[in-house]
């Protein structure tokens, strides 16, 4: 259940209340050793998150940690509460994964997600049961945290816009953005069509709670029915957002480039699988893009290191370190609802992209295939980066081939001038993998 960036598993088959309590003891011990004897805890709106949170809190208390209970809300809300209280924060969520799963996300006192070495340290404490002991208290900080979040979000928003003079369709999928995104839109002046409120939903009603365009036809239909300007859809913990505008769902790469065009930052941090669209927009405004391995903890850490204004990945994760260094679907949605998207999209070059996942026999074969691909790239193509897999130019296209962190899978992304070029290069890369 200990994954590359967080902890996830089936509930209750893999993650249950006993697991949660032991994990609370482990993270409580880690926090006391490295930071402080207080931890902020929040959760999403999934049914299983409540009993897991109760057990996790008991584990923290048993490790002698005082628990600051932030209640229910998005992960960036919990991260902000942690930053304000100068403590580690933890969100109970499995984000966009199916409803029969759950998990835990850990954030540093600065608000960014745990990096691998610290997650491994927590894992070791969990396995060895080498826990500190004590009797911690519980304090409800949800009211003050909620108010501070709204204040900080609006303060950041007002650096760019006064208000939102638009009609916006919102679908939180019944997730943690309920009570946050629709209310903030209204407070900033938008006319809001709140699909979750119409359903009177205080828990998720889409499984998996993932804002994939193919599953959101009903949202697009509401935009047309309501003659709305834009639609927003967030996942379970609102760390990602999908945007419908101009009769189409915009891609994650388009949204990233639009945000860069809006904010005109000097420094942007992006995962290496991000399209060149971002670089062209940023460099056109005399800015610079810094690349990292794929994974939001690496992106946020680099953003803090470079003092970047904007950071993100093409999977609809966008982070604003000046607000909090964690992905915020809420703040992203607010900014894009107010932006002149028509003009901003005109500044984004036209490209076609394609992505695929190629399964191989096992992880050893995966390593061998990646080494063979890298050797061929260095001999026959122009290498762009070996930061995470290999990124190279092939027949006018930009290609990234990188290994999955745990599965025997090689992930491939191709960007070219036309859809035909993308498909041709994807086919050639598939053959390259098969022939290794």
GROMACS .gro file of C-alpha atoms in nm:
model
  436
    1UNK     CA    1   0.000   0.000   0.000
    2UNK     CA    2   0.301   0.231   0.027
    3UNK     CA    3   0.316   0.379  -0.322
    4UNK     CA    4   0.556   0.620  -0.488
    5UNK     CA    5   0.393   0.936  -0.353
    6UNK     CA    6   0.132   0.828  -0.098
    7UNK     CA    7  -0.051   0.531   0.053
    8UNK     CA    8  -0.342   0.367  -0.128
    9UNK     CA    9  -0.528   0.039  -0.119
   10UNK     CA   10  -0.861  -0.140  -0.121
   11UNK     CA   11  -1.091  -0.071   0.175
   12UNK     CA   12  -1.129  -0.276   0.387
   13UNK     CA   13  -0.930  -0.556   0.222
   14UNK     CA   14  -0.591  -0.382   0.233
   15UNK     CA   15  -0.647  -0.062   0.429
   16UNK     CA   16  -0.870  -0.085   0.733
   17UNK     CA   17  -0.902   0.076   1.077
   18UNK     CA   18  -0.621  -0.134   1.226
   19UNK     CA   19  -0.390  -0.029   0.943
   20UNK     CA   20  -0.494   0.336   0.990
   21UNK     CA   21  -0.422   0.333   1.364
   22UNK     CA   22  -0.076   0.181   1.314
   23UNK     CA   23  -0.006   0.433   1.039
   24UNK     CA   24  -0.109   0.711   1.276
   25UNK     CA   25   0.143   0.580   1.529
   26UNK     CA   26   0.411   0.576   1.255
   27UNK     CA   27   0.349   0.927   1.120
   28UNK     CA   28   0.311   1.059   1.475
   29UNK     CA   29   0.650   0.913   1.564
   30UNK     CA   30   0.802   1.058   1.246
   31UNK     CA   31   0.655   1.402   1.315
   32UNK     CA   32   0.787   1.407   1.673
   33UNK     CA   33   1.133   1.301   1.552
   34UNK     CA   34   1.156   1.544   1.262
   35UNK     CA   35   0.913   1.831   1.317
   36UNK     CA   36   0.674   1.874   1.609
   37UNK     CA   37   0.425   1.696   1.833
   38UNK     CA   38   0.121   1.825   1.647
   39UNK     CA   39  -0.032   1.710   1.316
   40UNK     CA   40  -0.319   1.851   1.109
   41UNK     CA   41  -0.565   1.587   0.983
   42UNK     CA   42  -0.840   1.619   0.722
   43UNK     CA   43  -1.043   1.391   0.500
   44UNK     CA   44  -1.245   1.378   0.181
   45UNK     CA   45  -1.619   1.304   0.167
   46UNK     CA   46  -1.595   0.930   0.099
   47UNK     CA   47  -1.784   0.711   0.349
   48UNK     CA   48  -1.480   0.504   0.442
   49UNK     CA   49  -1.273   0.817   0.514
   50UNK     CA   50  -1.458   0.883   0.840
   51UNK     CA   51  -1.376   0.553   1.022
   52UNK     CA   52  -1.023   0.559   0.881
   53UNK     CA   53  -0.975   0.912   1.009
   54UNK     CA   54  -1.101   0.821   1.357
   55UNK     CA   55  -0.859   0.528   1.378
   56UNK     CA   56  -0.572   0.732   1.237
   57UNK     CA   57  -0.632   1.007   1.493
   58UNK     CA   58  -0.623   0.750   1.773
   59UNK     CA   59  -0.289   0.629   1.642
   60UNK     CA   60  -0.150   0.983   1.640
   61UNK     CA   61  -0.269   1.039   1.995
   62UNK     CA   62  -0.112   0.711   2.105
   63UNK     CA   63   0.220   0.839   1.970
   64UNK     CA   64   0.189   1.147   2.191
   65UNK     CA   65   0.081   1.382   1.913
   66UNK     CA   66  -0.180   1.656   1.945
   67UNK     CA   67  -0.425   1.638   1.656
   68UNK     CA   68  -0.554   1.952   1.485
   69UNK     CA   69  -0.876   1.837   1.317
   70UNK     CA   70  -0.940   2.031   0.994
   71UNK     CA   71  -1.262   1.844   0.916
   72UNK     CA   72  -1.358   1.773   0.554
   73UNK     CA   73  -1.215   1.956   0.255
   74UNK     CA   74  -0.974   1.949  -0.039
   75UNK     CA   75  -0.615   1.839   0.009
   76UNK     CA   76  -0.476   2.188  -0.057
   77UNK     CA   77  -0.704   2.313   0.223
   78UNK     CA   78  -0.547   2.060   0.462
   79UNK     CA   79  -0.198   2.149   0.338
   80UNK     CA   80  -0.266   2.518   0.400
   81UNK     CA   81  -0.391   2.440   0.753
   82UNK     CA   82  -0.067   2.250   0.812
   83UNK     CA   83   0.139   2.542   0.689
   84UNK     CA   84  -0.051   2.787   0.908
   85UNK     CA   85   0.006   2.565   1.211
   86UNK     CA   86   0.369   2.488   1.118
   87UNK     CA   87   0.302   2.117   1.128
   88UNK     CA   88   0.288   1.805   0.917
   89UNK     CA   89  -0.057   1.757   0.764
   90UNK     CA   90  -0.236   1.442   0.650
   91UNK     CA   91  -0.534   1.398   0.417
   92UNK     CA   92  -0.737   1.077   0.415
   93UNK     CA   93  -0.820   1.024   0.048
   94UNK     CA   94  -0.741   0.809  -0.253
   95UNK     CA   95  -0.805   1.107  -0.482
   96UNK     CA   96  -0.947   1.004  -0.821
   97UNK     CA   97  -0.932   0.627  -0.763
   98UNK     CA   98  -1.244   0.406  -0.732
   99UNK     CA   99  -1.468   0.436  -0.428
  100UNK     CA  100  -1.366   0.095  -0.291
  101UNK     CA  101  -1.015   0.231  -0.232
  102UNK     CA  102  -0.882   0.481   0.017
  103UNK     CA  103  -0.549   0.616   0.130
  104UNK     CA  104  -0.337   0.885   0.292
  105UNK     CA  105  -0.144   1.186   0.164
  106UNK     CA  106   0.130   1.343   0.376
  107UNK     CA  107   0.244   1.706   0.352
  108UNK     CA  108   0.539   1.886   0.509
  109UNK     CA  109   0.486   2.197   0.724
  110UNK     CA  110   0.556   2.404   0.410
  111UNK     CA  111   0.255   2.237   0.242
  112UNK     CA  112   0.423   2.023  -0.025
  113UNK     CA  113   0.389   1.646  -0.042
  114UNK     CA  114   0.635   1.403   0.119
  115UNK     CA  115   0.930   1.296  -0.094
  116UNK     CA  116   1.037   0.932  -0.123
  117UNK     CA  117   1.303   0.922   0.153
  118UNK     CA  118   1.059   1.044   0.418
  119UNK     CA  119   0.779   0.820   0.296
  120UNK     CA  120   1.022   0.528   0.319
  121UNK     CA  121   1.111   0.631   0.674
  122UNK     CA  122   0.743   0.625   0.770
  123UNK     CA  123   0.715   0.285   0.602
  124UNK     CA  124   1.007   0.153   0.807
  125UNK     CA  125   0.853   0.282   1.130
  126UNK     CA  126   0.526   0.114   1.034
  127UNK     CA  127   0.695  -0.219   0.962
  128UNK     CA  128   0.919  -0.222   1.267
  129UNK     CA  129   0.648  -0.088   1.504
  130UNK     CA  130   0.915   0.136   1.656
  131UNK     CA  131   0.666   0.394   1.786
  132UNK     CA  132   0.686   0.671   2.041
  133UNK     CA  133   0.408   0.674   2.300
  134UNK     CA  134   0.203   0.930   2.486
  135UNK     CA  135  -0.148   1.072   2.508
  136UNK     CA  136  -0.222   1.347   2.259
  137UNK     CA  137  -0.521   1.582   2.254
  138UNK     CA  138  -0.765   1.666   1.973
  139UNK     CA  139  -0.853   2.023   1.879
  140UNK     CA  140  -1.113   2.120   1.617
  141UNK     CA  141  -0.953   2.382   1.389
  142UNK     CA  142  -1.196   2.342   1.099
  143UNK     CA  143  -1.371   2.677   1.147
  144UNK     CA  144  -1.059   2.890   1.154
  145UNK     CA  145  -0.895   2.681   0.880
  146UNK     CA  146  -1.198   2.722   0.653
  147UNK     CA  147  -1.200   3.100   0.700
  148UNK     CA  148  -0.826   3.128   0.643
  149UNK     CA  149  -0.847   2.917   0.326
  150UNK     CA  150  -1.117   3.138   0.178
  151UNK     CA  151  -0.919   3.448   0.271
  152UNK     CA  152  -0.595   3.317   0.118
  153UNK     CA  153  -0.762   3.192  -0.202
  154UNK     CA  154  -0.936   3.524  -0.263
  155UNK     CA  155  -0.621   3.720  -0.185
  156UNK     CA  156  -0.428   3.522  -0.448
  157UNK     CA  157  -0.714   3.550  -0.699
  158UNK     CA  158  -0.729   3.928  -0.660
  159UNK     CA  159  -0.370   3.957  -0.781
  160UNK     CA  160  -0.513   3.885  -1.127
  161UNK     CA  161  -0.886   3.963  -1.126
  162UNK     CA  162  -1.145   4.165  -0.938
  163UNK     CA  163  -1.436   3.927  -0.992
  164UNK     CA  164  -1.585   3.649  -1.207
  165UNK     CA  165  -1.850   3.785  -1.441
  166UNK     CA  166  -1.942   3.447  -1.588
  167UNK     CA  167  -2.201   3.171  -1.565
  168UNK     CA  168  -2.021   2.859  -1.444
  169UNK     CA  169  -2.140   2.498  -1.430
  170UNK     CA  170  -1.965   2.316  -1.145
  171UNK     CA  171  -1.952   1.943  -1.072
  172UNK     CA  172  -1.753   1.840  -0.767
  173UNK     CA  173  -1.864   1.478  -0.825
  174UNK     CA  174  -1.974   1.489  -0.462
  175UNK     CA  175  -1.611   1.521  -0.353
  176UNK     CA  176  -1.426   1.743  -0.109
  177UNK     CA  177  -1.468   2.060  -0.317
  178UNK     CA  178  -1.830   2.070  -0.197
  179UNK     CA  179  -1.863   2.374   0.026
  180UNK     CA  180  -1.549   2.526  -0.125
  181UNK     CA  181  -1.542   2.576  -0.504
  182UNK     CA  182  -1.912   2.661  -0.563
  183UNK     CA  183  -1.917   2.899  -0.266
  184UNK     CA  184  -1.596   3.075  -0.370
  185UNK     CA  185  -1.728   3.119  -0.724
  186UNK     CA  186  -2.043   3.281  -0.588
  187UNK     CA  187  -1.851   3.505  -0.348
  188UNK     CA  188  -1.639   3.625  -0.640
  189UNK     CA  189  -1.946   3.716  -0.844
  190UNK     CA  190  -2.010   3.417  -1.068
  191UNK     CA  191  -2.355   3.278  -1.147
  192UNK     CA  192  -2.319   2.916  -1.045
  193UNK     CA  193  -2.498   2.601  -1.159
  194UNK     CA  194  -2.398   2.353  -0.886
  195UNK     CA  195  -2.471   1.996  -0.999
  196UNK     CA  196  -2.378   1.840  -0.662
  197UNK     CA  197  -2.614   2.079  -0.479
  198UNK     CA  198  -2.896   1.982  -0.717
  199UNK     CA  199  -2.837   1.621  -0.617
  200UNK     CA  200  -2.820   1.723  -0.249
  201UNK     CA  201  -2.500   1.520  -0.242
  202UNK     CA  202  -2.261   1.522   0.052
  203UNK     CA  203  -2.072   1.216  -0.074
  204UNK     CA  204  -1.941   1.103  -0.414
  205UNK     CA  205  -2.192   0.994  -0.678
  206UNK     CA  206  -1.948   0.910  -0.960
  207UNK     CA  207  -1.726   0.602  -0.944
  208UNK     CA  208  -1.440   0.652  -0.991
  209UNK     CA  209  -1.458   1.019  -0.885
  210UNK     CA  210  -1.227   1.123  -1.167
  211UNK     CA  211  -1.317   1.414  -1.399
  212UNK     CA  212  -1.242   1.234  -1.724
  213UNK     CA  213  -1.408   1.407  -2.021
  214UNK     CA  214  -1.549   1.080  -2.155
  215UNK     CA  215  -1.753   1.044  -1.836
  216UNK     CA  216  -1.874   1.405  -1.821
  217UNK     CA  217  -2.105   1.437  -2.120
  218UNK     CA  218  -2.386   1.542  -1.886
  219UNK     CA  219  -2.174   1.836  -1.768
  220UNK     CA  220  -2.116   1.956  -2.125
  221UNK     CA  221  -2.490   1.922  -2.190
  222UNK     CA  222  -2.566   2.145  -1.892
  223UNK     CA  223  -2.337   2.413  -2.030
  224UNK     CA  224  -2.543   2.421  -2.348
  225UNK     CA  225  -2.877   2.401  -2.164
  226UNK     CA  226  -2.786   2.681  -1.924
  227UNK     CA  227  -2.608   2.891  -2.188
  228UNK     CA  228  -2.313   2.894  -1.948
  229UNK     CA  229  -1.965   3.023  -2.026
  230UNK     CA  230  -1.754   2.746  -1.876
  231UNK     CA  231  -1.773   2.423  -1.676
  232UNK     CA  232  -1.544   2.293  -1.401
  233UNK     CA  233  -1.522   1.938  -1.264
  234UNK     CA  234  -1.299   1.832  -0.975
  235UNK     CA  235  -1.192   1.493  -0.845
  236UNK     CA  236  -1.242   1.345  -0.498
  237UNK     CA  237  -0.989   1.562  -0.313
  238UNK     CA  238  -0.997   1.851  -0.564
  239UNK     CA  239  -0.628   1.837  -0.646
  240UNK     CA  240  -0.713   1.830  -1.016
  241UNK     CA  241  -0.972   2.008  -1.230
  242UNK     CA  242  -1.116   1.953  -1.578
  243UNK     CA  243  -1.234   2.255  -1.779
  244UNK     CA  244  -1.500   2.266  -2.053
  245UNK     CA  245  -1.489   2.574  -2.275
  246UNK     CA  246  -1.574   2.649  -2.637
  247UNK     CA  247  -1.764   2.322  -2.680
  248UNK     CA  248  -1.470   2.104  -2.580
  249UNK     CA  249  -1.282   1.976  -2.277
  250UNK     CA  250  -0.944   2.147  -2.278
  251UNK     CA  251  -0.639   1.923  -2.239
  252UNK     CA  252  -0.415   1.939  -1.936
  253UNK     CA  253  -0.134   2.076  -2.153
  254UNK     CA  254  -0.360   2.351  -2.288
  255UNK     CA  255  -0.465   2.452  -1.936
  256UNK     CA  256  -0.103   2.462  -1.818
  257UNK     CA  257  -0.007   2.687  -2.111
  258UNK     CA  258  -0.311   2.910  -2.053
  259UNK     CA  259  -0.219   2.955  -1.686
  260UNK     CA  260   0.134   3.051  -1.790
  261UNK     CA  261  -0.005   3.300  -2.040
  262UNK     CA  262  -0.230   3.448  -1.773
  263UNK     CA  263   0.028   3.470  -1.496
  264UNK     CA  264   0.337   3.550  -1.712
  265UNK     CA  265   0.573   3.394  -1.456
  266UNK     CA  266   0.949   3.426  -1.470
  267UNK     CA  267   0.986   3.067  -1.353
  268UNK     CA  268   0.761   2.765  -1.408
  269UNK     CA  269   0.827   2.409  -1.293
  270UNK     CA  270   0.680   2.119  -1.490
  271UNK     CA  271   0.711   1.741  -1.504
  272UNK     CA  272   0.915   1.615  -1.797
  273UNK     CA  273   0.603   1.472  -1.968
  274UNK     CA  274   0.462   1.822  -2.021
  275UNK     CA  275   0.405   1.937  -2.378
  276UNK     CA  276   0.635   2.189  -2.545
  277UNK     CA  277   0.330   2.418  -2.561
  278UNK     CA  278   0.415   2.538  -2.211
  279UNK     CA  279   0.777   2.615  -2.294
  280UNK     CA  280   0.682   2.813  -2.604
  281UNK     CA  281   0.432   3.026  -2.412
  282UNK     CA  282   0.666   3.083  -2.115
  283UNK     CA  283   0.972   3.160  -2.324
  284UNK     CA  284   0.762   3.392  -2.539
  285UNK     CA  285   0.711   3.598  -2.223
  286UNK     CA  286   1.081   3.584  -2.129
  287UNK     CA  287   1.030   3.316  -1.866
  288UNK     CA  288   1.201   2.982  -1.807
  289UNK     CA  289   1.066   2.630  -1.753
  290UNK     CA  290   1.243   2.392  -1.512
  291UNK     CA  291   1.167   2.020  -1.552
  292UNK     CA  292   1.144   1.740  -1.296
  293UNK     CA  293   1.064   1.373  -1.280
  294UNK     CA  294   0.697   1.287  -1.317
  295UNK     CA  295   0.515   1.313  -0.983
  296UNK     CA  296   0.365   1.609  -0.800
  297UNK     CA  297   0.595   1.586  -0.491
  298UNK     CA  298   0.900   1.631  -0.717
  299UNK     CA  299   0.734   1.920  -0.901
  300UNK     CA  300   0.636   2.103  -0.581
  301UNK     CA  301   0.979   2.050  -0.424
  302UNK     CA  302   1.152   2.196  -0.730
  303UNK     CA  303   0.904   2.485  -0.735
  304UNK     CA  304   1.002   2.577  -0.380
  305UNK     CA  305   1.371   2.543  -0.466
  306UNK     CA  306   1.341   2.775  -0.768
  307UNK     CA  307   1.088   3.011  -0.607
  308UNK     CA  308   0.856   2.947  -0.903
  309UNK     CA  309   0.519   3.118  -0.938
  310UNK     CA  310   0.351   2.826  -1.117
  311UNK     CA  311   0.409   2.450  -1.123
  312UNK     CA  312   0.221   2.152  -1.256
  313UNK     CA  313   0.179   1.843  -1.469
  314UNK     CA  314  -0.030   1.768  -1.780
  315UNK     CA  315  -0.267   1.546  -1.577
  316UNK     CA  316  -0.459   1.859  -1.462
  317UNK     CA  317  -0.245   1.911  -1.151
  318UNK     CA  318  -0.153   2.279  -1.104
  319UNK     CA  319   0.019   2.432  -0.804
  320UNK     CA  320   0.065   2.795  -0.698
  321UNK     CA  321   0.347   2.804  -0.438
  322UNK     CA  322   0.263   3.163  -0.343
  323UNK     CA  323  -0.069   3.026  -0.216
  324UNK     CA  324   0.035   2.682  -0.098
  325UNK     CA  325   0.276   2.437  -0.269
  326UNK     CA  326   0.012   2.173  -0.330
  327UNK     CA  327  -0.210   2.113  -0.633
  328UNK     CA  328  -0.528   2.322  -0.615
  329UNK     CA  329  -0.816   2.241  -0.846
  330UNK     CA  330  -1.015   2.505  -0.659
  331UNK     CA  331  -0.781   2.798  -0.724
  332UNK     CA  332  -0.714   2.681  -1.080
  333UNK     CA  333  -1.087   2.672  -1.150
  334UNK     CA  334  -1.140   3.021  -1.012
  335UNK     CA  335  -0.859   3.173  -1.218
  336UNK     CA  336  -0.970   3.004  -1.541
  337UNK     CA  337  -1.334   3.102  -1.483
  338UNK     CA  338  -1.231   3.468  -1.475
  339UNK     CA  339  -0.972   3.452  -1.755
  340UNK     CA  340  -1.017   3.558  -2.116
  341UNK     CA  341  -0.978   3.204  -2.239
  342UNK     CA  342  -1.051   3.284  -2.602
  343UNK     CA  343  -0.753   3.518  -2.632
  344UNK     CA  344  -0.527   3.312  -2.408
  345UNK     CA  345  -0.591   2.999  -2.615
  346UNK     CA  346  -0.497   3.189  -2.931
  347UNK     CA  347  -0.149   3.231  -2.783
  348UNK     CA  348  -0.111   2.853  -2.740
  349UNK     CA  349   0.045   2.680  -3.045
  350UNK     CA  350  -0.148   2.400  -3.214
  351UNK     CA  351  -0.009   2.056  -3.146
  352UNK     CA  352  -0.141   1.703  -3.145
  353UNK     CA  353  -0.053   1.468  -2.862
  354UNK     CA  354  -0.098   1.101  -2.788
  355UNK     CA  355  -0.025   0.878  -2.492
  356UNK     CA  356  -0.017   0.502  -2.444
  357UNK     CA  357   0.099   0.243  -2.191
  358UNK     CA  358   0.289  -0.061  -2.317
  359UNK     CA  359   0.296  -0.371  -2.098
  360UNK     CA  360   0.606  -0.589  -2.080
  361UNK     CA  361   0.665  -0.927  -1.917
  362UNK     CA  362   0.797  -0.809  -1.579
  363UNK     CA  363   0.992  -0.530  -1.411
  364UNK     CA  364   1.328  -0.682  -1.506
  365UNK     CA  365   1.225  -0.686  -1.871
  366UNK     CA  366   1.102  -0.328  -1.826
  367UNK     CA  367   1.448  -0.219  -1.712
  368UNK     CA  368   1.616  -0.402  -2.000
  369UNK     CA  369   1.378  -0.255  -2.258
  370UNK     CA  370   1.429   0.097  -2.124
  371UNK     CA  371   1.807   0.054  -2.143
  372UNK     CA  372   1.781  -0.068  -2.503
  373UNK     CA  373   1.556   0.225  -2.594
  374UNK     CA  374   1.801   0.470  -2.436
  375UNK     CA  375   2.092   0.317  -2.626
  376UNK     CA  376   1.906   0.341  -2.957
  377UNK     CA  377   1.799   0.697  -2.887
  378UNK     CA  378   2.157   0.806  -2.811
  379UNK     CA  379   2.277   0.645  -3.136
  380UNK     CA  380   2.001   0.747  -3.376
  381UNK     CA  381   1.797   1.037  -3.233
  382UNK     CA  382   1.838   1.372  -3.061
  383UNK     CA  383   1.823   1.323  -2.685
  384UNK     CA  384   1.636   1.598  -2.500
  385UNK     CA  385   1.637   1.462  -2.144
  386UNK     CA  386   1.707   1.148  -1.942
  387UNK     CA  387   1.558   1.294  -1.624
  388UNK     CA  388   1.277   1.036  -1.611
  389UNK     CA  389   1.306   0.776  -1.883
  390UNK     CA  390   1.419   0.921  -2.218
  391UNK     CA  391   1.278   1.223  -2.399
  392UNK     CA  392   1.393   1.263  -2.758
  393UNK     CA  393   1.311   1.398  -3.104
  394UNK     CA  394   1.205   1.154  -3.373
  395UNK     CA  395   1.095   1.255  -3.724
  396UNK     CA  396   0.983   1.599  -3.613
  397UNK     CA  397   0.799   1.466  -3.308
  398UNK     CA  398   0.886   1.489  -2.940
  399UNK     CA  399   0.872   1.150  -2.765
  400UNK     CA  400   0.893   1.053  -2.399
  401UNK     CA  401   0.932   0.688  -2.299
  402UNK     CA  402   0.953   0.626  -1.926
  403UNK     CA  403   0.908   0.326  -1.698
  404UNK     CA  404   0.617   0.302  -1.458
  405UNK     CA  405   0.742   0.330  -1.101
  406UNK     CA  406   0.601  -0.009  -0.994
  407UNK     CA  407   0.417  -0.184  -1.279
  408UNK     CA  408   0.580  -0.369  -1.573
  409UNK     CA  409   0.466  -0.090  -1.802
  410UNK     CA  410   0.640   0.166  -2.023
  411UNK     CA  411   0.450   0.491  -2.066
  412UNK     CA  412   0.486   0.674  -2.395
  413UNK     CA  413   0.386   1.030  -2.485
  414UNK     CA  414   0.419   1.177  -2.835
  415UNK     CA  415   0.371   1.532  -2.952
  416UNK     CA  416   0.371   1.634  -3.321
  417UNK     CA  417   0.217   1.877  -3.568
  418UNK     CA  418  -0.068   1.647  -3.673
  419UNK     CA  419  -0.272   1.356  -3.539
  420UNK     CA  420  -0.142   1.142  -3.826
  421UNK     CA  421   0.218   1.215  -3.728
  422UNK     CA  422   0.140   1.128  -3.363
  423UNK     CA  423  -0.017   0.794  -3.458
  424UNK     CA  424   0.271   0.707  -3.691
  425UNK     CA  425   0.533   0.775  -3.424
  426UNK     CA  426   0.333   0.593  -3.155
  427UNK     CA  427   0.322   0.291  -3.386
  428UNK     CA  428   0.696   0.305  -3.441
  429UNK     CA  429   0.764   0.330  -3.067
  430UNK     CA  430   0.537   0.028  -3.005
  431UNK     CA  431   0.743  -0.168  -3.256
  432UNK     CA  432   1.062  -0.043  -3.092
  433UNK     CA  433   0.946  -0.181  -2.757
  434UNK     CA  434   0.831  -0.513  -2.906
  435UNK     CA  435   1.163  -0.563  -3.082
  436UNK     CA  436   1.381  -0.512  -2.775
   0.00000   0.00000   0.00000
